[in-house]
């Protein structure tokens, strides 16, 4: 492992704990917002680092922008088929295939089925509805009184959007948030009882969606994701587990990316009041500020790849079968690409270069919709001259996959 002469070599795991200080899968790093320092060290000294001991087994940490983009650009060498998270399937686990965890050509066919829901013309079609629903949520909030921004704004808006995308019963839409939270929590893999509970909850999700599917079979196509699956060659014959896997992918992807970026809008601008003032004085910066918030937050901290052959990556010998964790959360703080990367800068020139949505063939299919929802929220806040003031440290998700917030006490004021 190469190190820079000006930097100390990494500390050995302490004999007392056996903890590798550069094992960045530890959930407390994210719960306590202490992930910045180990990643900064890794980027400077070991951007491709072999972690031998973690709760998820041995893996390579890819923490800098350049090698991460290289891995993402070579899907025929670095496979997605063994899963997209650092946690491995274990004996007795149920495999749930999903197109993000597939290689070409099957990935291509299934992605093409879903992609028409997120075209520029669809964004135009949906924008009026998104704006109206956002306005209704904001107008229902108290000004000058504390409330939970995550629950009242971030979750509510993203859950409404998911319900529309799936043509899901409106009164049951909070089930989508519940299922997403259980599906995206990789820490559950460490607890057999929680794993069993999770499986039952996901079967409940599958049963509910199976009834929705049956209600659309034989009907004319409609612009929702279930109908698109039914009317496609690539996805119409999915078995139950593949159907569930793709549902969970779309629910977690549609929920967590947008929800946690909306929360980061409130938290980030509260941390950088000079940038908030700049944005309030220059609302034309909203489009760029939206990209910067997504970069600064990075709602999904990592994706996993598995080497299909022996290969060299930045001087490190990766062996066939090795697991690589691509740390988007770290690459988005790479100072060689984003100067003053830890700062949220609303007029950052290259904010769009972030990798929060991934890179290459697996780039998030719903990225445009996430950007649209976050941007409209910011526009409607500006139109009302509303400012979010966060009232204390938020409660964060304790996990190395979904990088987000569970609760955030805030109040609105006028400017």
C-alpha positions as a LaTeX table, in Angstrom:
\begin{tabular}{lrrr}
\hline
Residue & $x$ (\AA) & $y$ (\AA) & $z$ (\AA) \\
\hline
Unk1 & 0.00 & 0.00 & 0.00 \\
Unk2 & 1.51 & 3.30 & $-1.10$ \\
Unk3 & 1.67 & 6.19 & 1.35 \\
Unk4 & 2.77 & 9.78 & 0.97 \\
Unk5 & 6.12 & 10.56 & 2.61 \\
Unk6 & 4.62 & 13.53 & 4.45 \\
Unk7 & 1.91 & 11.44 & 6.05 \\
Unk8 & 2.25 & 8.79 & 8.76 \\
Unk9 & 1.52 & 5.19 & 7.88 \\
Unk10 & $-1.87$ & 3.94 & 9.01 \\
Unk11 & $-2.11$ & 2.86 & 12.59 \\
Unk12 & $-2.35$ & $-0.88$ & 13.20 \\
Unk13 & $-5.58$ & $-2.17$ & 14.69 \\
Unk14 & $-5.42$ & $-1.92$ & 18.45 \\
Unk15 & $-4.88$ & $-5.30$ & 20.14 \\
Unk16 & $-7.61$ & $-4.51$ & 22.63 \\
Unk17 & $-10.38$ & $-3.99$ & 20.11 \\
Unk18 & $-9.06$ & $-5.43$ & 16.86 \\
Unk19 & $-10.65$ & $-2.45$ & 15.10 \\
Unk20 & $-9.06$ & $-1.16$ & 11.91 \\
Unk21 & $-9.20$ & 2.66 & 12.25 \\
Unk22 & $-9.72$ & 2.82 & 8.48 \\
Unk23 & $-12.66$ & 0.41 & 8.39 \\
Unk24 & $-15.24$ & 2.91 & 7.22 \\
Unk25 & $-18.17$ & 0.48 & 7.37 \\
Unk26 & $-18.55$ & 1.09 & 11.12 \\
Unk27 & $-22.08$ & 2.45 & 11.68 \\
Unk28 & $-21.11$ & 4.79 & 14.52 \\
Unk29 & $-19.03$ & 6.87 & 12.07 \\
Unk30 & $-22.25$ & 7.88 & 10.32 \\
Unk31 & $-24.48$ & 8.03 & 13.38 \\
Unk32 & $-22.04$ & 10.47 & 15.02 \\
Unk33 & $-20.98$ & 12.26 & 11.80 \\
Unk34 & $-17.33$ & 11.21 & 12.31 \\
Unk35 & $-16.65$ & 9.76 & 8.86 \\
Unk36 & $-14.77$ & 12.79 & 7.48 \\
Unk37 & $-11.37$ & 12.17 & 9.12 \\
Unk38 & $-10.79$ & 8.51 & 8.17 \\
Unk39 & $-11.87$ & 9.18 & 4.59 \\
Unk40 & $-9.61$ & 12.23 & 4.35 \\
Unk41 & $-6.68$ & 10.06 & 5.45 \\
Unk42 & $-7.59$ & 7.33 & 2.98 \\
Unk43 & $-7.87$ & 9.73 & 0.04 \\
Unk44 & $-4.47$ & 11.24 & 0.84 \\
Unk45 & $-2.59$ & 8.04 & 1.64 \\
Unk46 & $-4.38$ & 4.94 & 0.41 \\
Unk47 & $-7.19$ & 5.72 & $-2.06$ \\
Unk48 & $-7.44$ & 1.99 & $-2.76$ \\
Unk49 & $-7.11$ & 0.37 & 0.67 \\
Unk50 & $-7.45$ & $-3.25$ & 1.73 \\
Unk51 & $-9.47$ & $-3.62$ & 4.94 \\
Unk52 & $-8.99$ & $-7.16$ & 6.19 \\
Unk53 & $-11.30$ & $-7.09$ & 9.20 \\
Unk54 & $-14.78$ & $-5.64$ & 9.26 \\
Unk55 & $-18.24$ & $-6.77$ & 10.27 \\
Unk56 & $-18.78$ & $-7.49$ & 6.57 \\
Unk57 & $-15.51$ & $-9.34$ & 5.95 \\
Unk58 & $-12.51$ & $-8.21$ & 3.90 \\
Unk59 & $-13.02$ & $-5.53$ & 1.25 \\
Unk60 & $-11.18$ & $-2.87$ & $-0.75$ \\
Unk61 & $-12.09$ & 0.75 & 0.04 \\
Unk62 & $-12.09$ & 2.94 & $-3.07$ \\
Unk63 & $-12.30$ & 6.41 & $-1.58$ \\
Unk64 & $-10.92$ & 8.88 & $-4.16$ \\
Unk65 & $-12.72$ & 10.26 & $-7.20$ \\
Unk66 & $-10.39$ & 9.00 & $-9.95$ \\
Unk67 & $-10.24$ & 5.28 & $-9.07$ \\
Unk68 & $-13.96$ & 5.22 & $-8.26$ \\
Unk69 & $-14.83$ & 6.54 & $-11.71$ \\
Unk70 & $-12.39$ & 4.04 & $-13.23$ \\
Unk71 & $-14.14$ & 1.12 & $-11.53$ \\
Unk72 & $-17.59$ & 2.41 & $-12.51$ \\
Unk73 & $-16.41$ & 2.79 & $-16.11$ \\
Unk74 & $-15.38$ & $-0.86$ & $-16.40$ \\
Unk75 & $-18.53$ & $-2.90$ & $-15.64$ \\
Unk76 & $-17.21$ & $-5.93$ & $-17.52$ \\
Unk77 & $-14.29$ & $-6.15$ & $-15.06$ \\
Unk78 & $-16.05$ & $-4.99$ & $-11.88$ \\
Unk79 & $-19.36$ & $-6.82$ & $-11.59$ \\
Unk80 & $-22.57$ & $-5.79$ & $-9.85$ \\
Unk81 & $-24.13$ & $-9.26$ & $-9.88$ \\
Unk82 & $-22.93$ & $-10.28$ & $-6.41$ \\
Unk83 & $-24.79$ & $-7.35$ & $-4.84$ \\
Unk84 & $-24.61$ & $-3.58$ & $-4.46$ \\
Unk85 & $-23.81$ & $-3.34$ & $-0.75$ \\
Unk86 & $-20.72$ & $-4.32$ & 1.22 \\
Unk87 & $-22.77$ & $-6.89$ & 3.18 \\
Unk88 & $-22.69$ & $-10.38$ & 1.63 \\
Unk89 & $-25.59$ & $-12.75$ & 1.22 \\
Unk90 & $-25.34$ & $-15.39$ & 3.93 \\
Unk91 & $-26.49$ & $-18.96$ & 4.17 \\
Unk92 & $-30.27$ & $-19.07$ & 4.31 \\
Unk93 & $-30.71$ & $-15.56$ & 2.86 \\
Unk94 & $-33.23$ & $-15.07$ & 0.07 \\
Unk95 & $-31.74$ & $-13.68$ & $-3.13$ \\
Unk96 & $-33.77$ & $-10.82$ & $-4.62$ \\
Unk97 & $-32.40$ & $-9.94$ & $-8.08$ \\
Unk98 & $-32.69$ & $-6.30$ & $-9.20$ \\
Unk99 & $-31.44$ & $-4.61$ & $-12.34$ \\
Unk100 & $-28.89$ & $-2.43$ & $-10.52$ \\
Unk101 & $-27.32$ & $-5.70$ & $-9.30$ \\
Unk102 & $-27.09$ & $-7.17$ & $-12.79$ \\
Unk103 & $-24.49$ & $-7.01$ & $-15.52$ \\
Unk104 & $-25.09$ & $-6.52$ & $-19.21$ \\
Unk105 & $-27.12$ & $-7.54$ & $-21.16$ \\
Unk106 & $-29.92$ & $-8.27$ & $-18.65$ \\
Unk107 & $-29.27$ & $-4.99$ & $-16.84$ \\
Unk108 & $-29.70$ & $-3.09$ & $-20.10$ \\
Unk109 & $-33.10$ & $-4.59$ & $-20.93$ \\
Unk110 & $-34.61$ & $-4.04$ & $-17.50$ \\
Unk111 & $-33.22$ & $-0.52$ & $-17.17$ \\
Unk112 & $-34.71$ & 0.39 & $-20.55$ \\
Unk113 & $-38.11$ & $-0.76$ & $-19.28$ \\
Unk114 & $-38.03$ & 1.70 & $-16.38$ \\
Unk115 & $-36.24$ & 4.60 & $-18.10$ \\
Unk116 & $-39.31$ & 6.03 & $-19.94$ \\
Unk117 & $-40.75$ & 7.06 & $-16.54$ \\
Unk118 & $-37.85$ & 9.50 & $-16.12$ \\
Unk119 & $-37.41$ & 11.15 & $-19.53$ \\
Unk120 & $-37.24$ & 14.96 & $-19.88$ \\
Unk121 & $-40.79$ & 15.00 & $-21.28$ \\
Unk122 & $-42.04$ & 13.05 & $-18.26$ \\
Unk123 & $-40.33$ & 15.54 & $-15.98$ \\
Unk124 & $-42.20$ & 18.36 & $-17.72$ \\
Unk125 & $-45.46$ & 16.42 & $-17.40$ \\
Unk126 & $-44.97$ & 15.79 & $-13.67$ \\
Unk127 & $-43.57$ & 19.18 & $-12.69$ \\
Unk128 & $-46.94$ & 20.93 & $-12.27$ \\
Unk129 & $-48.20$ & 18.21 & $-9.94$ \\
Unk130 & $-44.94$ & 18.17 & $-7.95$ \\
Unk131 & $-45.11$ & 21.94 & $-7.54$ \\
Unk132 & $-48.72$ & 21.88 & $-6.40$ \\
Unk133 & $-48.10$ & 19.14 & $-3.83$ \\
Unk134 & $-44.95$ & 20.88 & $-2.57$ \\
Unk135 & $-46.88$ & 24.14 & $-2.15$ \\
Unk136 & $-49.60$ & 22.34 & $-0.19$ \\
Unk137 & $-47.08$ & 20.77 & 2.18 \\
Unk138 & $-45.24$ & 24.05 & 2.78 \\
Unk139 & $-48.47$ & 25.98 & 3.32 \\
Unk140 & $-49.53$ & 23.45 & 5.95 \\
Unk141 & $-46.40$ & 24.02 & 8.08 \\
Unk142 & $-46.35$ & 26.31 & 11.11 \\
Unk143 & $-44.10$ & 29.39 & 10.93 \\
Unk144 & $-42.16$ & 30.06 & 14.12 \\
Unk145 & $-42.98$ & 26.69 & 15.71 \\
Unk146 & $-40.77$ & 23.61 & 15.99 \\
Unk147 & $-41.58$ & 20.53 & 13.89 \\
Unk148 & $-39.72$ & 17.55 & 12.46 \\
Unk149 & $-38.51$ & 18.56 & 8.99 \\
Unk150 & $-37.70$ & 14.95 & 8.06 \\
Unk151 & $-41.22$ & 13.72 & 8.79 \\
Unk152 & $-43.30$ & 16.69 & 7.67 \\
Unk153 & $-41.36$ & 17.65 & 4.53 \\
Unk154 & $-38.74$ & 15.15 & 3.36 \\
Unk155 & $-40.67$ & 11.94 & 3.97 \\
Unk156 & $-44.05$ & 13.36 & 3.05 \\
Unk157 & $-42.97$ & 14.76 & $-0.32$ \\
Unk158 & $-40.95$ & 11.72 & $-1.40$ \\
Unk159 & $-43.63$ & 9.27 & $-0.26$ \\
Unk160 & $-46.25$ & 11.17 & $-2.24$ \\
Unk161 & $-44.04$ & 10.98 & $-5.32$ \\
Unk162 & $-43.47$ & 7.24 & $-4.92$ \\
Unk163 & $-47.22$ & 6.68 & $-4.57$ \\
Unk164 & $-47.76$ & 8.45 & $-7.89$ \\
Unk165 & $-44.94$ & 6.56 & $-9.63$ \\
Unk166 & $-46.38$ & 3.21 & $-8.56$ \\
Unk167 & $-50.06$ & 4.24 & $-8.77$ \\
Unk168 & $-50.09$ & 3.19 & $-5.12$ \\
Unk169 & $-53.13$ & 3.72 & $-2.86$ \\
Unk170 & $-52.75$ & 7.21 & $-1.43$ \\
Unk171 & $-53.99$ & 6.39 & 2.06 \\
Unk172 & $-51.34$ & 3.67 & 2.43 \\
Unk173 & $-48.39$ & 5.66 & 1.07 \\
Unk174 & $-46.47$ & 5.71 & 4.37 \\
Unk175 & $-46.06$ & 1.94 & 3.99 \\
Unk176 & $-43.54$ & 2.80 & 1.27 \\
Unk177 & $-41.36$ & 4.67 & 3.76 \\
Unk178 & $-41.65$ & 1.82 & 6.26 \\
Unk179 & $-40.63$ & $-0.78$ & 3.67 \\
Unk180 & $-37.80$ & 1.42 & 2.38 \\
Unk181 & $-36.30$ & 1.86 & 5.85 \\
Unk182 & $-36.26$ & $-1.91$ & 6.44 \\
Unk183 & $-35.01$ & $-2.76$ & 2.95 \\
Unk184 & $-32.12$ & $-0.28$ & 3.01 \\
Unk185 & $-30.77$ & $-1.08$ & 6.49 \\
Unk186 & $-27.73$ & $-3.31$ & 5.92 \\
Unk187 & $-26.96$ & $-3.35$ & 9.64 \\
Unk188 & $-29.80$ & $-5.86$ & 10.03 \\
Unk189 & $-27.58$ & $-8.51$ & 8.42 \\
Unk190 & $-25.70$ & $-8.72$ & 11.76 \\
Unk191 & $-28.78$ & $-9.70$ & 13.81 \\
Unk192 & $-30.56$ & $-13.01$ & 13.00 \\
Unk193 & $-33.79$ & $-11.97$ & 14.71 \\
Unk194 & $-33.92$ & $-8.62$ & 12.89 \\
Unk195 & $-33.11$ & $-10.37$ & 9.62 \\
Unk196 & $-36.08$ & $-12.69$ & 10.11 \\
Unk197 & $-38.33$ & $-9.73$ & 10.97 \\
Unk198 & $-37.07$ & $-7.87$ & 7.90 \\
Unk199 & $-37.89$ & $-10.83$ & 5.67 \\
Unk200 & $-41.47$ & $-10.95$ & 6.93 \\
Unk201 & $-41.85$ & $-7.21$ & 6.31 \\
Unk202 & $-40.50$ & $-7.54$ & 2.78 \\
Unk203 & $-42.87$ & $-10.42$ & 2.07 \\
Unk204 & $-45.69$ & $-8.12$ & 3.20 \\
Unk205 & $-44.42$ & $-5.57$ & 0.68 \\
Unk206 & $-44.30$ & $-8.23$ & $-2.05$ \\
Unk207 & $-47.84$ & $-9.39$ & $-1.27$ \\
Unk208 & $-49.21$ & $-5.86$ & $-1.45$ \\
Unk209 & $-47.52$ & $-5.13$ & $-4.78$ \\
Unk210 & $-48.54$ & $-8.50$ & $-6.21$ \\
Unk211 & $-52.17$ & $-7.46$ & $-5.76$ \\
Unk212 & $-51.46$ & $-4.15$ & $-7.51$ \\
Unk213 & $-49.77$ & $-6.10$ & $-10.35$ \\
Unk214 & $-52.74$ & $-8.44$ & $-10.74$ \\
Unk215 & $-55.06$ & $-5.46$ & $-10.93$ \\
Unk216 & $-53.19$ & $-4.13$ & $-13.97$ \\
Unk217 & $-52.67$ & $-7.37$ & $-15.93$ \\
Unk218 & $-54.64$ & $-7.29$ & $-19.17$ \\
Unk219 & $-55.33$ & $-3.56$ & $-18.86$ \\
Unk220 & $-54.20$ & $-0.79$ & $-21.19$ \\
Unk221 & $-50.73$ & 0.66 & $-20.42$ \\
Unk222 & $-50.62$ & 3.53 & $-17.94$ \\
Unk223 & $-47.63$ & 5.78 & $-17.07$ \\
Unk224 & $-46.72$ & 4.04 & $-13.82$ \\
Unk225 & $-43.84$ & 1.70 & $-13.08$ \\
Unk226 & $-45.90$ & $-1.46$ & $-12.50$ \\
Unk227 & $-47.72$ & $-1.06$ & $-15.81$ \\
Unk228 & $-44.38$ & $-0.44$ & $-17.55$ \\
Unk229 & $-43.03$ & $-3.71$ & $-16.13$ \\
Unk230 & $-46.14$ & $-5.65$ & $-17.20$ \\
Unk231 & $-45.96$ & $-4.34$ & $-20.76$ \\
Unk232 & $-42.23$ & $-4.98$ & $-21.29$ \\
Unk233 & $-40.50$ & $-8.06$ & $-22.69$ \\
Unk234 & $-37.61$ & $-7.65$ & $-20.24$ \\
Unk235 & $-39.66$ & $-7.61$ & $-17.02$ \\
Unk236 & $-43.11$ & $-9.07$ & $-17.67$ \\
Unk237 & $-42.01$ & $-12.63$ & $-16.78$ \\
Unk238 & $-40.06$ & $-11.85$ & $-13.59$ \\
Unk239 & $-40.38$ & $-14.41$ & $-10.81$ \\
Unk240 & $-41.59$ & $-13.31$ & $-7.37$ \\
Unk241 & $-38.11$ & $-12.63$ & $-5.96$ \\
Unk242 & $-36.97$ & $-10.61$ & $-8.97$ \\
Unk243 & $-40.19$ & $-8.59$ & $-8.83$ \\
Unk244 & $-39.61$ & $-7.89$ & $-5.15$ \\
Unk245 & $-35.94$ & $-7.05$ & $-5.73$ \\
Unk246 & $-36.74$ & $-4.48$ & $-8.41$ \\
Unk247 & $-39.56$ & $-3.01$ & $-6.33$ \\
Unk248 & $-37.21$ & $-2.52$ & $-3.38$ \\
Unk249 & $-34.59$ & $-0.97$ & $-5.64$ \\
Unk250 & $-37.08$ & 1.58 & $-6.93$ \\
Unk251 & $-38.56$ & 2.27 & $-3.50$ \\
Unk252 & $-35.19$ & 2.74 & $-1.75$ \\
Unk253 & $-33.73$ & 4.64 & $-4.71$ \\
Unk254 & $-36.75$ & 6.90 & $-5.02$ \\
Unk255 & $-37.13$ & 7.42 & $-1.29$ \\
Unk256 & $-33.68$ & 7.76 & 0.21 \\
Unk257 & $-31.89$ & 9.84 & $-2.40$ \\
Unk258 & $-34.53$ & 12.56 & $-2.52$ \\
Unk259 & $-35.60$ & 12.39 & 1.12 \\
Unk260 & $-32.11$ & 12.77 & 2.56 \\
Unk261 & $-31.13$ & 15.50 & 0.10 \\
Unk262 & $-34.23$ & 17.47 & 1.11 \\
Unk263 & $-33.12$ & 17.10 & 4.72 \\
Unk264 & $-29.58$ & 18.14 & 3.75 \\
Unk265 & $-31.02$ & 21.29 & 2.21 \\
Unk266 & $-32.26$ & 22.29 & 5.65 \\
Unk267 & $-29.23$ & 21.09 & 7.60 \\
Unk268 & $-26.52$ & 22.19 & 5.16 \\
Unk269 & $-27.74$ & 25.75 & 4.70 \\
Unk270 & $-28.10$ & 26.06 & 8.48 \\
Unk271 & $-24.42$ & 25.11 & 8.79 \\
Unk272 & $-23.32$ & 27.68 & 6.20 \\
Unk273 & $-25.45$ & 30.79 & 6.80 \\
Unk274 & $-23.32$ & 32.89 & 4.43 \\
Unk275 & $-24.18$ & 30.47 & 1.61 \\
Unk276 & $-27.84$ & 30.54 & 2.60 \\
Unk277 & $-27.77$ & 34.35 & 2.40 \\
Unk278 & $-26.13$ & 34.12 & $-1.03$ \\
Unk279 & $-28.86$ & 31.76 & $-2.24$ \\
Unk280 & $-31.66$ & 33.86 & $-0.77$ \\
Unk281 & $-30.29$ & 36.95 & $-2.55$ \\
Unk282 & $-29.74$ & 35.06 & $-5.82$ \\
Unk283 & $-32.54$ & 32.53 & $-6.40$ \\
Unk284 & $-31.21$ & 31.92 & $-9.90$ \\
Unk285 & $-28.56$ & 29.78 & $-8.17$ \\
Unk286 & $-31.15$ & 27.20 & $-7.05$ \\
Unk287 & $-30.40$ & 24.77 & $-9.89$ \\
Unk288 & $-26.70$ & 24.71 & $-9.09$ \\
Unk289 & $-27.29$ & 24.74 & $-5.34$ \\
Unk290 & $-29.47$ & 21.64 & $-5.75$ \\
Unk291 & $-26.51$ & 19.78 & $-7.29$ \\
Unk292 & $-24.20$ & 21.04 & $-4.56$ \\
Unk293 & $-26.53$ & 19.83 & $-1.81$ \\
Unk294 & $-26.70$ & 16.38 & $-3.42$ \\
Unk295 & $-22.88$ & 16.33 & $-3.61$ \\
Unk296 & $-22.40$ & 17.56 & $-0.04$ \\
Unk297 & $-24.89$ & 15.06 & 1.39 \\
Unk298 & $-24.31$ & 11.97 & $-0.81$ \\
Unk299 & $-27.51$ & 10.12 & 0.20 \\
Unk300 & $-26.13$ & 6.63 & $-0.54$ \\
Unk301 & $-22.63$ & 6.36 & 0.92 \\
Unk302 & $-21.38$ & 3.44 & $-1.15$ \\
Unk303 & $-22.01$ & 0.84 & $-3.80$ \\
Unk304 & $-20.24$ & $-2.49$ & $-4.04$ \\
Unk305 & $-18.55$ & $-4.19$ & $-6.99$ \\
Unk306 & $-16.81$ & $-7.57$ & $-7.28$ \\
Unk307 & $-13.75$ & $-8.15$ & $-9.45$ \\
Unk308 & $-14.37$ & $-10.65$ & $-12.26$ \\
Unk309 & $-10.64$ & $-11.05$ & $-12.93$ \\
Unk310 & $-7.26$ & $-10.13$ & $-11.51$ \\
Unk311 & $-6.66$ & $-6.44$ & $-12.17$ \\
Unk312 & $-4.46$ & $-3.56$ & $-10.99$ \\
Unk313 & $-6.10$ & $-0.44$ & $-9.57$ \\
Unk314 & $-3.87$ & 2.50 & $-8.63$ \\
Unk315 & $-0.94$ & 0.17 & $-7.95$ \\
Unk316 & $-2.97$ & $-2.32$ & $-5.90$ \\
Unk317 & $-3.43$ & $-5.91$ & $-7.02$ \\
Unk318 & $-7.12$ & $-6.74$ & $-6.98$ \\
Unk319 & $-7.84$ & $-10.47$ & $-7.23$ \\
Unk320 & $-10.74$ & $-12.17$ & $-8.94$ \\
Unk321 & $-13.60$ & $-12.39$ & $-6.45$ \\
Unk322 & $-12.39$ & $-9.47$ & $-4.31$ \\
Unk323 & $-15.07$ & $-7.12$ & $-2.99$ \\
Unk324 & $-14.72$ & $-3.36$ & $-3.58$ \\
Unk325 & $-16.70$ & $-0.68$ & $-1.75$ \\
Unk326 & $-17.00$ & 2.46 & $-3.87$ \\
Unk327 & $-17.32$ & 5.30 & $-1.38$ \\
Unk328 & $-19.31$ & 8.00 & $-3.17$ \\
Unk329 & $-19.47$ & 9.89 & 0.11 \\
Unk330 & $-15.67$ & 10.21 & 0.06 \\
Unk331 & $-15.19$ & 10.82 & $-3.68$ \\
Unk332 & $-17.59$ & 13.77 & $-3.37$ \\
Unk333 & $-15.20$ & 15.29 & $-0.81$ \\
Unk334 & $-12.07$ & 14.79 & $-2.97$ \\
Unk335 & $-10.24$ & 18.13 & $-2.82$ \\
Unk336 & $-8.48$ & 17.44 & $-6.13$ \\
Unk337 & $-11.89$ & 17.69 & $-7.82$ \\
Unk338 & $-13.91$ & 19.85 & $-5.40$ \\
Unk339 & $-11.81$ & 22.56 & $-3.68$ \\
Unk340 & $-12.94$ & 23.25 & $-0.09$ \\
Unk341 & $-14.96$ & 20.06 & $-0.49$ \\
Unk342 & $-16.29$ & 19.99 & 3.08 \\
Unk343 & $-17.99$ & 23.33 & 2.54 \\
Unk344 & $-21.39$ & 23.65 & 0.93 \\
Unk345 & $-20.89$ & 26.34 & $-1.76$ \\
Unk346 & $-24.11$ & 27.15 & $-3.61$ \\
Unk347 & $-22.32$ & 28.61 & $-6.66$ \\
Unk348 & $-19.65$ & 25.88 & $-6.88$ \\
Unk349 & $-18.61$ & 25.78 & $-10.54$ \\
Unk350 & $-18.39$ & 22.01 & $-10.92$ \\
Unk351 & $-21.09$ & 20.82 & $-8.49$ \\
Unk352 & $-22.59$ & 18.69 & $-11.25$ \\
Unk353 & $-19.50$ & 16.47 & $-11.31$ \\
Unk354 & $-20.64$ & 14.78 & $-8.11$ \\
Unk355 & $-21.01$ & 10.99 & $-8.12$ \\
Unk356 & $-23.98$ & 10.77 & $-5.74$ \\
Unk357 & $-26.00$ & 9.13 & $-8.51$ \\
Unk358 & $-23.16$ & 6.83 & $-9.51$ \\
Unk359 & $-21.34$ & 6.85 & $-12.84$ \\
Unk360 & $-21.54$ & 4.86 & $-16.06$ \\
Unk361 & $-24.17$ & 2.26 & $-16.92$ \\
Unk362 & $-25.48$ & 2.08 & $-13.34$ \\
Unk363 & $-26.02$ & 5.83 & $-12.91$ \\
Unk364 & $-29.32$ & 6.36 & $-11.09$ \\
Unk365 & $-32.18$ & 6.10 & $-13.58$ \\
Unk366 & $-34.31$ & 8.49 & $-11.49$ \\
Unk367 & $-31.68$ & 11.23 & $-11.07$ \\
Unk368 & $-33.70$ & 13.80 & $-13.05$ \\
Unk369 & $-36.75$ & 13.26 & $-10.87$ \\
Unk370 & $-34.74$ & 13.63 & $-7.65$ \\
Unk371 & $-33.24$ & 16.89 & $-8.95$ \\
Unk372 & $-36.67$ & 18.15 & $-10.00$ \\
Unk373 & $-38.27$ & 17.48 & $-6.61$ \\
Unk374 & $-35.43$ & 19.06 & $-4.61$ \\
Unk375 & $-35.25$ & 22.05 & $-6.96$ \\
Unk376 & $-39.00$ & 22.69 & $-6.76$ \\
Unk377 & $-38.88$ & 22.52 & $-2.96$ \\
Unk378 & $-36.17$ & 25.18 & $-2.96$ \\
Unk379 & $-38.07$ & 27.34 & $-5.47$ \\
Unk380 & $-41.31$ & 27.18 & $-3.48$ \\
Unk381 & $-39.45$ & 28.04 & $-0.28$ \\
Unk382 & $-37.88$ & 31.04 & $-2.04$ \\
Unk383 & $-41.23$ & 32.13 & $-3.46$ \\
Unk384 & $-42.60$ & 32.28 & 0.11 \\
Unk385 & $-39.38$ & 33.81 & 1.45 \\
Unk386 & $-39.20$ & 30.96 & 3.94 \\
Unk387 & $-36.00$ & 29.93 & 5.72 \\
Unk388 & $-35.45$ & 26.64 & 7.60 \\
Unk389 & $-33.68$ & 27.02 & 10.94 \\
Unk390 & $-32.49$ & 23.68 & 12.32 \\
Unk391 & $-32.80$ & 23.73 & 16.11 \\
Unk392 & $-30.19$ & 21.14 & 17.08 \\
Unk393 & $-28.15$ & 18.18 & 15.95 \\
Unk394 & $-30.27$ & 15.86 & 13.81 \\
Unk395 & $-30.69$ & 12.17 & 14.57 \\
Unk396 & $-28.74$ & 10.36 & 11.87 \\
Unk397 & $-28.99$ & 6.90 & 10.33 \\
Unk398 & $-26.42$ & 4.55 & 11.91 \\
Unk399 & $-25.31$ & 2.71 & 8.77 \\
Unk400 & $-22.71$ & 2.85 & 6.01 \\
Unk401 & $-25.16$ & 2.52 & 3.09 \\
Unk402 & $-28.04$ & 4.98 & 3.45 \\
Unk403 & $-26.48$ & 8.27 & 4.56 \\
Unk404 & $-29.36$ & 10.16 & 6.04 \\
Unk405 & $-31.41$ & 11.61 & 8.86 \\
Unk406 & $-34.14$ & 10.10 & 11.00 \\
Unk407 & $-35.28$ & 13.28 & 12.77 \\
Unk408 & $-34.47$ & 16.98 & 12.49 \\
Unk409 & $-36.16$ & 19.59 & 14.68 \\
Unk410 & $-36.60$ & 22.85 & 12.76 \\
Unk411 & $-38.68$ & 25.99 & 12.53 \\
Unk412 & $-39.55$ & 28.26 & 9.65 \\
Unk413 & $-38.98$ & 32.00 & 9.61 \\
Unk414 & $-39.47$ & 34.68 & 6.94 \\
Unk415 & $-36.66$ & 36.68 & 5.39 \\
\hline
\end{tabular}
